[in-house]
XYZ file of C-alpha atoms in Angstrom:
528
model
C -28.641 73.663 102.752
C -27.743 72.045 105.785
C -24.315 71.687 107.043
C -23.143 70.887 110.849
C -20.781 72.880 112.872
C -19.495 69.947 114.023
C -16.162 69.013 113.065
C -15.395 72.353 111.129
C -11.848 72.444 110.547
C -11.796 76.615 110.538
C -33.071 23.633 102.286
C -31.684 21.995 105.160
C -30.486 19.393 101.883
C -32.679 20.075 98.696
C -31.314 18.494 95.760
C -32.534 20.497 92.875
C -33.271 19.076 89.232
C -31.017 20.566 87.036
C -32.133 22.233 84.162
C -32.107 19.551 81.277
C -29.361 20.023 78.669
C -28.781 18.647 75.570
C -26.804 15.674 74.909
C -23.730 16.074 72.555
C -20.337 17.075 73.619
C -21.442 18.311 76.591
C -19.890 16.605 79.176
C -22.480 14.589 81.879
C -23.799 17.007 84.339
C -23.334 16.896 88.511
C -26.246 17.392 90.654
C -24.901 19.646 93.096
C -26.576 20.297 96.588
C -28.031 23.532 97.661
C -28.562 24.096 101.114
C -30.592 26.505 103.295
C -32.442 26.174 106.531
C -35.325 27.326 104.879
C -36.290 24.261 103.578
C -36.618 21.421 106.038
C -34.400 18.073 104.801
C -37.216 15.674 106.394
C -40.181 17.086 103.827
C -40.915 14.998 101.039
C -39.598 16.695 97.844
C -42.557 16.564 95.231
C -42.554 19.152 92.843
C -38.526 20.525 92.376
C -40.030 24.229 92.046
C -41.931 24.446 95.183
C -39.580 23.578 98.275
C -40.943 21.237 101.281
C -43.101 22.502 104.013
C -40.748 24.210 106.365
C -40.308 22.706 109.916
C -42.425 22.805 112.468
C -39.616 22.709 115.201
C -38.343 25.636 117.012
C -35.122 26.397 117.991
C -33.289 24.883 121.382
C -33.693 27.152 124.091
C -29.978 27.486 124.114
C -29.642 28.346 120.554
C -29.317 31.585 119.028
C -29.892 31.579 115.559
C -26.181 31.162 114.505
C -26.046 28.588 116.474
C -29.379 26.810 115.088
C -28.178 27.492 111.685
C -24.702 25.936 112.194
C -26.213 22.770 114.174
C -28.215 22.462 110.531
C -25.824 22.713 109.001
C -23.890 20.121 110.055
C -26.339 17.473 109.793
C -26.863 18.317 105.952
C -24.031 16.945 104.401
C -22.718 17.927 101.382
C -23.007 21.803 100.038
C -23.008 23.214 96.710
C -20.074 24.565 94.945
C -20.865 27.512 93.673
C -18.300 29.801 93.435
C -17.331 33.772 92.539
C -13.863 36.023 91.496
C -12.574 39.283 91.203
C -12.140 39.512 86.894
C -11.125 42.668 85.025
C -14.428 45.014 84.433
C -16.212 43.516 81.421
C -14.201 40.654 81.137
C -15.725 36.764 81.920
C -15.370 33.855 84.548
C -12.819 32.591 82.187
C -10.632 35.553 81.798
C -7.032 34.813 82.439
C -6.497 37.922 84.568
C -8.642 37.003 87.809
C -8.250 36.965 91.386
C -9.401 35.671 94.743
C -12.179 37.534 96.760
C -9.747 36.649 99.519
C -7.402 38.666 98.050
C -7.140 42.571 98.759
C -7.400 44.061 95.354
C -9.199 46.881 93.732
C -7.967 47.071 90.358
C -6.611 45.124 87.885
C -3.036 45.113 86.256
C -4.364 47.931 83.983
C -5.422 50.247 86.731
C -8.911 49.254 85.640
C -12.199 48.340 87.578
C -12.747 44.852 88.693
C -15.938 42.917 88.722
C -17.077 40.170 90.950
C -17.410 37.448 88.389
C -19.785 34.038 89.121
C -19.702 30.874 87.447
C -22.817 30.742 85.788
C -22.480 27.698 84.228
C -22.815 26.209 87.689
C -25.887 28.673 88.860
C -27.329 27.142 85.276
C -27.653 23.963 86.485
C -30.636 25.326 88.240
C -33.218 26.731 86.583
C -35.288 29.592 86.892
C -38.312 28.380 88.813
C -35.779 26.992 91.217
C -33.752 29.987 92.096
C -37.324 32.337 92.515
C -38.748 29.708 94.624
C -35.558 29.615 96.943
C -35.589 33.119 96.896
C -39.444 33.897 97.666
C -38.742 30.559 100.447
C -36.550 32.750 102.404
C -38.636 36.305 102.174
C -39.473 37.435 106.031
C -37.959 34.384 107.788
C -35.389 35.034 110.958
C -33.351 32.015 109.938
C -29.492 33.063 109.879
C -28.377 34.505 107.173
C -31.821 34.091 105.168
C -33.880 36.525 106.477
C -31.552 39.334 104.948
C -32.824 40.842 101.442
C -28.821 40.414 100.795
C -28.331 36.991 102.112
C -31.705 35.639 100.897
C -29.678 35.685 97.503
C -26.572 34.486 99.358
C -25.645 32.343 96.304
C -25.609 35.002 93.850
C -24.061 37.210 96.537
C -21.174 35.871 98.003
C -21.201 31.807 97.888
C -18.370 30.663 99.803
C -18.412 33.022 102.806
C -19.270 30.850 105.977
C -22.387 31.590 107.339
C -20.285 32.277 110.798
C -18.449 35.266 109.347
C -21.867 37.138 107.617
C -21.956 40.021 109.443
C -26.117 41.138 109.277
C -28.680 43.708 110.152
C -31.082 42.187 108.086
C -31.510 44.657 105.788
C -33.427 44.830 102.625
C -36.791 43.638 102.105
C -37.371 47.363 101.919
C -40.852 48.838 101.180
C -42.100 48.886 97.323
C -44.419 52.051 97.629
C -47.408 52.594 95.070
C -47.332 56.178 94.128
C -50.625 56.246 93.512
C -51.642 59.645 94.584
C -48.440 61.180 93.136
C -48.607 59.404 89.848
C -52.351 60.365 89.311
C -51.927 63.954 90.607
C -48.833 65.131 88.863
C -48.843 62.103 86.530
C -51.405 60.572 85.089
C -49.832 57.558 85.836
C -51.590 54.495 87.275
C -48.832 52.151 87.912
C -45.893 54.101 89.563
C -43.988 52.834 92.456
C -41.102 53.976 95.139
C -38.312 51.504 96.355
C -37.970 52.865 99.759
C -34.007 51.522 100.106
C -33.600 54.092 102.519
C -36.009 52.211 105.122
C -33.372 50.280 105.921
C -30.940 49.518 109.427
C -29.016 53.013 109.010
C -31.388 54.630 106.051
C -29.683 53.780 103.223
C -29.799 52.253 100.542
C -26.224 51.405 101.681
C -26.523 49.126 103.997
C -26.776 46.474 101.147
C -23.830 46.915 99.401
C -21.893 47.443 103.186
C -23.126 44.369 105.061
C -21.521 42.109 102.070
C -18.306 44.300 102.086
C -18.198 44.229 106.275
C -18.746 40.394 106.494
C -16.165 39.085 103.970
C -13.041 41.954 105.629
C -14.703 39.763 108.912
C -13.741 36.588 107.071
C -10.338 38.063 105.901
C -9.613 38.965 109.331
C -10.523 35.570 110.876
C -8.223 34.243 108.353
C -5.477 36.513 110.024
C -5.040 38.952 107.080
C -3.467 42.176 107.262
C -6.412 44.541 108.037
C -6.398 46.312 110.750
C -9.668 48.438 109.890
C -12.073 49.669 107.242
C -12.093 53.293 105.415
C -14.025 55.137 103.032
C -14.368 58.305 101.897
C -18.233 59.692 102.203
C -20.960 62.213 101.439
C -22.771 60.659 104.230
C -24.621 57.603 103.777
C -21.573 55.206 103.066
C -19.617 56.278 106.572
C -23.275 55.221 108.328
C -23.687 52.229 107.163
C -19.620 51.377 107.477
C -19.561 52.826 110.727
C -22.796 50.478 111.770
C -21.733 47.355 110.181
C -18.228 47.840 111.796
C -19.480 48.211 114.787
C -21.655 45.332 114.885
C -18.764 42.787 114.214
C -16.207 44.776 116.639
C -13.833 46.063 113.292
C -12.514 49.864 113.130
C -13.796 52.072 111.022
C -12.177 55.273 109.651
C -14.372 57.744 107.724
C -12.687 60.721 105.537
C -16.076 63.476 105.183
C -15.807 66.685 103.771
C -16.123 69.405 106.391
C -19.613 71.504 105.875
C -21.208 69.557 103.191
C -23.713 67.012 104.697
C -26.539 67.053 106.978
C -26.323 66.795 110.812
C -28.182 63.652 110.780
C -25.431 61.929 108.485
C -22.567 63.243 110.188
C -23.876 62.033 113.437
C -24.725 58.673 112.545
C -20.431 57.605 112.307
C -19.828 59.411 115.527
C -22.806 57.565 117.372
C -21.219 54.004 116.091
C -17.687 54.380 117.467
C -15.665 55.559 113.971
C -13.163 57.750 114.259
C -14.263 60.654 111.718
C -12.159 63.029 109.957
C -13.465 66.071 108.529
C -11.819 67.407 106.146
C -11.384 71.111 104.407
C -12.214 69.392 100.843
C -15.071 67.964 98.679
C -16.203 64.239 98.029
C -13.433 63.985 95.084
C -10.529 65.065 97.621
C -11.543 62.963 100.441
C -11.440 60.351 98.012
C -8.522 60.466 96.632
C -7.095 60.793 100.153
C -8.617 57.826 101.243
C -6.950 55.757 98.523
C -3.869 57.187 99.157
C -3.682 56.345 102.167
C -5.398 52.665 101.971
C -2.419 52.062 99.555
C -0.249 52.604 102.067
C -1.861 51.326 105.646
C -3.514 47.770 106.329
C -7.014 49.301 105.806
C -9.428 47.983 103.864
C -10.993 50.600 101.142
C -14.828 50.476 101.533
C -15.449 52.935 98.465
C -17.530 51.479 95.452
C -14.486 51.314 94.043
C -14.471 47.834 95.655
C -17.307 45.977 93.478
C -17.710 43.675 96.635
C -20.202 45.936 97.649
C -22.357 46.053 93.981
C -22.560 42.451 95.058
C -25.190 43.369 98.076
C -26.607 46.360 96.066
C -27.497 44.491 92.976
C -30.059 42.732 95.465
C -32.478 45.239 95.492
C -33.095 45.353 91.602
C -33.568 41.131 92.443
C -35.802 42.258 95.376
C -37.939 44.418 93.089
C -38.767 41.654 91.152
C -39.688 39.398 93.638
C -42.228 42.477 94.379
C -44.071 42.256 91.462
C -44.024 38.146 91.212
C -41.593 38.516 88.680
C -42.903 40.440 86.323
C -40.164 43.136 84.867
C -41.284 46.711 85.284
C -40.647 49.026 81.800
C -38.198 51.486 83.803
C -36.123 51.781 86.942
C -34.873 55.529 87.726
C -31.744 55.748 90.111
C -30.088 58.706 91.080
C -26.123 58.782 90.129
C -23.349 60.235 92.261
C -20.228 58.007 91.878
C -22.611 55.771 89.894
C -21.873 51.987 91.256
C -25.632 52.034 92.249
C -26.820 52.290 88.802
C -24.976 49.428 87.387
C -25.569 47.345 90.268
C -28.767 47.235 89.630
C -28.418 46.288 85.895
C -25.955 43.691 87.005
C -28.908 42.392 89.091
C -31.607 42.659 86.246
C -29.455 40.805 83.934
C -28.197 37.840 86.236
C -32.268 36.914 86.176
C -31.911 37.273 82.793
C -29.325 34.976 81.796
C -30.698 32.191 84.728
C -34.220 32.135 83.709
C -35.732 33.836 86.402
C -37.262 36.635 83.755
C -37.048 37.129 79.940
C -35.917 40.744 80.076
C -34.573 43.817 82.100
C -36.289 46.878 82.362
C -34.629 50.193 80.957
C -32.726 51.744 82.924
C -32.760 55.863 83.622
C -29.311 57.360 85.866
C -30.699 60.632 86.939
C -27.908 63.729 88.093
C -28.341 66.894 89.878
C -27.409 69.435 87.372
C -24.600 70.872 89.640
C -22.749 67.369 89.555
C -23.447 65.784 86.079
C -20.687 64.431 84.488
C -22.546 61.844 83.190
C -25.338 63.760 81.529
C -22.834 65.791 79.739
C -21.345 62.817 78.964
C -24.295 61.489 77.387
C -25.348 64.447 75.831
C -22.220 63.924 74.095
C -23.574 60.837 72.428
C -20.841 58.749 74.748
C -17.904 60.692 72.982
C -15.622 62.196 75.453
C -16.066 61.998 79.179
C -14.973 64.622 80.810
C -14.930 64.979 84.928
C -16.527 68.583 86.508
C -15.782 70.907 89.664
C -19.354 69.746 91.162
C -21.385 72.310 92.897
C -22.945 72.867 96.234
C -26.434 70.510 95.406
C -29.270 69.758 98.099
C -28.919 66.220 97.319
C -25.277 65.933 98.916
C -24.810 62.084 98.257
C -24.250 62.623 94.290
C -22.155 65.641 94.436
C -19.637 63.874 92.808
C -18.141 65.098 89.651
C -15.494 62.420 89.128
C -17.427 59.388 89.432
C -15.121 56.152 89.940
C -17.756 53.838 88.452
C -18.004 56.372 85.253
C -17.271 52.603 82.967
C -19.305 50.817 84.562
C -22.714 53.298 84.187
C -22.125 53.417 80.180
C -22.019 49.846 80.109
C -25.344 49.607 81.738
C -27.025 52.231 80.193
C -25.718 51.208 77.208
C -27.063 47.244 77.333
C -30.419 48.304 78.761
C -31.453 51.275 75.946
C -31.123 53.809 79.059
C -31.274 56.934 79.129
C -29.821 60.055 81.477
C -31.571 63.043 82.831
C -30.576 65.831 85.321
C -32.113 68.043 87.826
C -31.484 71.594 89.038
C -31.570 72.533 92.511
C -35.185 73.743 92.145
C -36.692 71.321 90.303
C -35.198 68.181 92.413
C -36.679 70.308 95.663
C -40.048 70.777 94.271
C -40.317 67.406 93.107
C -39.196 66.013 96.575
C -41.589 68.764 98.288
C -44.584 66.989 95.828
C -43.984 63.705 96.491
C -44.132 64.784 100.507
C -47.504 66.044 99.846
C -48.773 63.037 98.576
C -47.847 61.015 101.254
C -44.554 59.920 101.011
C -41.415 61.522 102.801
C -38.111 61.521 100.155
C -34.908 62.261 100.537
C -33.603 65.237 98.187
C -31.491 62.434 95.678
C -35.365 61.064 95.699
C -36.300 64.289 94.127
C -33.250 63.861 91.203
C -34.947 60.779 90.023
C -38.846 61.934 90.353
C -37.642 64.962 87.922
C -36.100 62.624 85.545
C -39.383 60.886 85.927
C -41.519 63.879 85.422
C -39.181 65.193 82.170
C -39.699 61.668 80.506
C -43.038 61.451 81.701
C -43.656 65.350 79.870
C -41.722 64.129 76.857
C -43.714 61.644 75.953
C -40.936 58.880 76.487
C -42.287 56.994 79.902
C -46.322 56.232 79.043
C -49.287 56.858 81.289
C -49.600 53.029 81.591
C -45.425 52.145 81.557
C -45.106 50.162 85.335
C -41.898 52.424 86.960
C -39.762 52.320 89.420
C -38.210 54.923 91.266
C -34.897 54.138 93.710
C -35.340 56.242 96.718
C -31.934 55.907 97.881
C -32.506 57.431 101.663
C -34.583 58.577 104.291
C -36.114 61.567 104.241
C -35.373 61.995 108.085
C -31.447 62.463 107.058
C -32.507 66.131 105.673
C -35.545 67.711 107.838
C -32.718 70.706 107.807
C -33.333 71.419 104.107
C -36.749 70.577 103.976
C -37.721 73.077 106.960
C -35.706 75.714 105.132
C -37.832 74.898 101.913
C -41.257 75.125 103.401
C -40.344 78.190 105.596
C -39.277 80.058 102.846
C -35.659 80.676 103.949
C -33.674 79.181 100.143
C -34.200 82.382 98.246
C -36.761 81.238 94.957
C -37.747 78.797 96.240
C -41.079 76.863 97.792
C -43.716 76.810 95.133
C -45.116 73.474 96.996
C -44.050 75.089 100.469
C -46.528 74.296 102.992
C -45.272 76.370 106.452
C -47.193 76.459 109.523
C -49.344 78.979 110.219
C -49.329 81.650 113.077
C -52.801 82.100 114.981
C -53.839 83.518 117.960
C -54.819 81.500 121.149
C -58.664 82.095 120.692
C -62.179 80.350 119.637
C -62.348 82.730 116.754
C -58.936 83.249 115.365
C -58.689 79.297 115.306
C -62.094 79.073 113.537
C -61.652 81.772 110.687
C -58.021 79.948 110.072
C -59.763 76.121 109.954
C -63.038 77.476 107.849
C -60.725 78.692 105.053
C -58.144 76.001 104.961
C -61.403 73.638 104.378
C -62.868 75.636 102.403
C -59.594 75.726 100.170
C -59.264 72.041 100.134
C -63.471 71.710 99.355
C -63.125 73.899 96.408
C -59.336 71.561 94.959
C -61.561 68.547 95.118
């Protein structure tokens, strides 16, 4: 496994038709305006679900495109009210415990999660042809913030940030792979597909969650709050895409790692953006609870899923998805689970199209664990009956080794609402699977492999169908850990490499090369 030596401590205006509603004792309803420079304020509005022709105008040559997307929108007038707040996990808009997304915060009176809460009577208004043509109006534009996966579903995101403050890479809009090879090969599967998060600005799928998180502690700052920087505690990926998005808006970034236990690629990526990295003689679990320690004490801002700001941004790519198959809900979504924010983020996304109208139902949902870091399996194993946190091992996928998961409540509530299920992977297993899908074309990331085990176990089982349409999350890029993959396919992790394809060793000569080429395609005649 690798592990660096680095560091080693020893709409313009659309006015919408709202959706009809009974008359009764409900009170009259408000057309509210929706705005977006998407949608071009001069267009004749003729059918409510299909917004105007776009403008044919570009930009001043002394715009940028904050600057064209502020001039808009100060010629549109008045701007919807929609609205979101920090509630108690599980508890609604109306709950009497709630608080301000202006408001530092990351638990509630009870020591509990929080939950970024929207009003959905006022996203109800709307119905949901409206919201999926807004959404599909904005897909590959460069208008500011639109062109974002995140920010394309800035409403359901984070509604009253000014556009000024966003701070964007445009990610999302990341690649929805058909497996096609790999699900007919290993398979029999006809309709299996990869989200490829992890082609994304830093190669995460962390970059979603992080660019919502970055741009409101940007706001808060503006607004001359005490924050002084941001912090997390990381098995790689969420100090990258901190580290990035701080550096993009100019904010400090601190980043707690644990010494020795991810790649070179990941480590790199924090000290290339300008954070000042601490490596530490501990695992994930001690790093965080360092980090809150010490946010609890200094004016930095905890970047940690703990803070559901950034489910906000992740819960996107389950909307994105959709939007991928013209809104048609895939049977199952696999997502690998470390500290297991990801997994209900992507519920949280399902269901908000759910409950607007955008789709009728949400997919089932499958958390898959590496074996040495599975609380949650055991926990589920357990039929839900004691949870019980675990020492986690040493795994190739280094993200999820994680054996006290913060967002442990928050999992069980989506598995729980979407008939999910939870699977595991050992070391081997999660390698070979990773080392298959490479030979089909693709080129995963090892928490990749987690999920395409849990795919091939259910798959074996009987549970996912040869015809079910599936998702699997790969959460990062393959490029982040060429160290263990070289050491797979070169035979240096001891029982390991059935798929292992190393390079072969030939002489410089006509005949050498030949006799090497005639039975490598004489190999591959005979496997068709």
């Amino acid at each position: 496994m690798a592990s660096s030596s680095l560091f080693n401590p020893c709409v313009s205006t659309l006015i919408p038709k709202p959706r009809s509603i009974h008359q009764g004792k409900h009170r009259p309803v408000t057309i509210i305006k929706c705005t977006s420079p998407t949608f071009d304020p001069s267009s004749p509005i003729t059918n409510i679900n299909s917004p105007p022709a776009p403008a044919k105008h570009r930009r001043l040559a002394e715009e940028n495109i904050r600057d064209e997307a502020r001039r808009q929108r100060s010629t549109e007038g008045e701007r919807h009210s929609f609205t979101a707040k920090y509630v108690p996990f599980n508890a609604g808009f109306d709950s009497l415990e709630w608080y301000s997304l202006d408001e530092i915060v990351y638990r509630s009176r009870s020591g509990g999660l929080l939950d970024v809460q929207h009003d959905m009577e006022a996203l109800r208004k709307f119905d949901g042809a409206y919201w999926r043509s807004l959404f599909d109006s904005r897909v590959g534009k460069t208008t500011w913030p639109y062109g974002s996966g995140v920010w394309s579903k800035k409403e359901w995101v984070l509604p009253e940030i000014d556009e000024d403050d966003i701070v964007s890479a445009f990610e999302g809009n990341t690649n929805l792979f058909w497996a096609e090879r790999f699900g007919k090969q290993f398979l029999e599967m006809n309709d299996l597909w990869v989200k490829h998060c992890g082609i994304s600005h830093t190669g995460s799928f962390k970059d979603l969650g992080m660019t919502v998180l970055v741009s409101q502690v940007n706001r808060l700052r503006k607004m001359k709050r005490p924050v002084v920087g941001v912090g997390c505690a990381s098995t790689g990926d969420t100090s990258a895409a901190l580290s990035a998005y701080c550096a993009s808006a100019g904010i400090p970034s601190i980043v707690f790692l644990p010494a020795n236990k991810i790649s070179t690629a990941q480590l790199v990526q924090p000290i290339a953006n300008g954070a000042l990295v601490l490596s530490i003689d501990t695992d994930f679990d001690g790093c965080m609870k360092l980090i809150r320690e010490i946010t609890s004490e200094l004016p930095i801002y905890l970047a940690n899923s703990l803070n559901s700001l950034r489910l906000e941004g992740q819960k996107t790519a389950a909307i994105e998805i959709l939007q991928q198959f013209d809104w048609q809900v895939p049977d199952w979504v696999i997502v690998p689970g470390g500290n297991l924010g990801n997994i209900y983020a992507f519920y949280k996304g399902f269901k908000m199209c759910q409950e607007l109208g955008l789709v009728d139902r949400i997919p089932r949902l499958v958390c898959a664990q590496a074996a040495n870091a599975n609380p949650l399996y055991l926990y589920y194993k357990s039929e839900w009956k004691e949870f019980k946190p675990v020492k986690a091992n040493r795994t190739f996928a280094s993200a999820i080794q994680i054996g006290d998961p913060v967002s442990i409540d928050r999992a069980v509530y989506a598995l729980q609402n979407s008939n999910g299920i939870v699977e595991e992977a050992t070391e081997e297993e999660l390698m070979d699977a990773m080392a298959q899908a490479d030979s089909t074309g693709m080129f995963v990331c090892p928490h990749t492999g987690v999920a395409l085990t849990a795919l091939i176990k259910l798959r074996n089982s009987g549970v996912i169908g040869p015809g079910d349409r599936t998702v699997v999350v790969s959460t990062a890029h393959g490029l982040k850990f060429t160290h263990s993959k070289t050491d797979y396919h070169s035979g240096a992790i001891p029982g390991m490499g059935q798929f292992a394809n190393p390079p072969v060793s030939v002489q410089a000569d006509y005949g050498s090369v030949m006799d090497v080429l005639k039975d490598f395609l004489s190999s591959k005649k005979s496997n068709r």
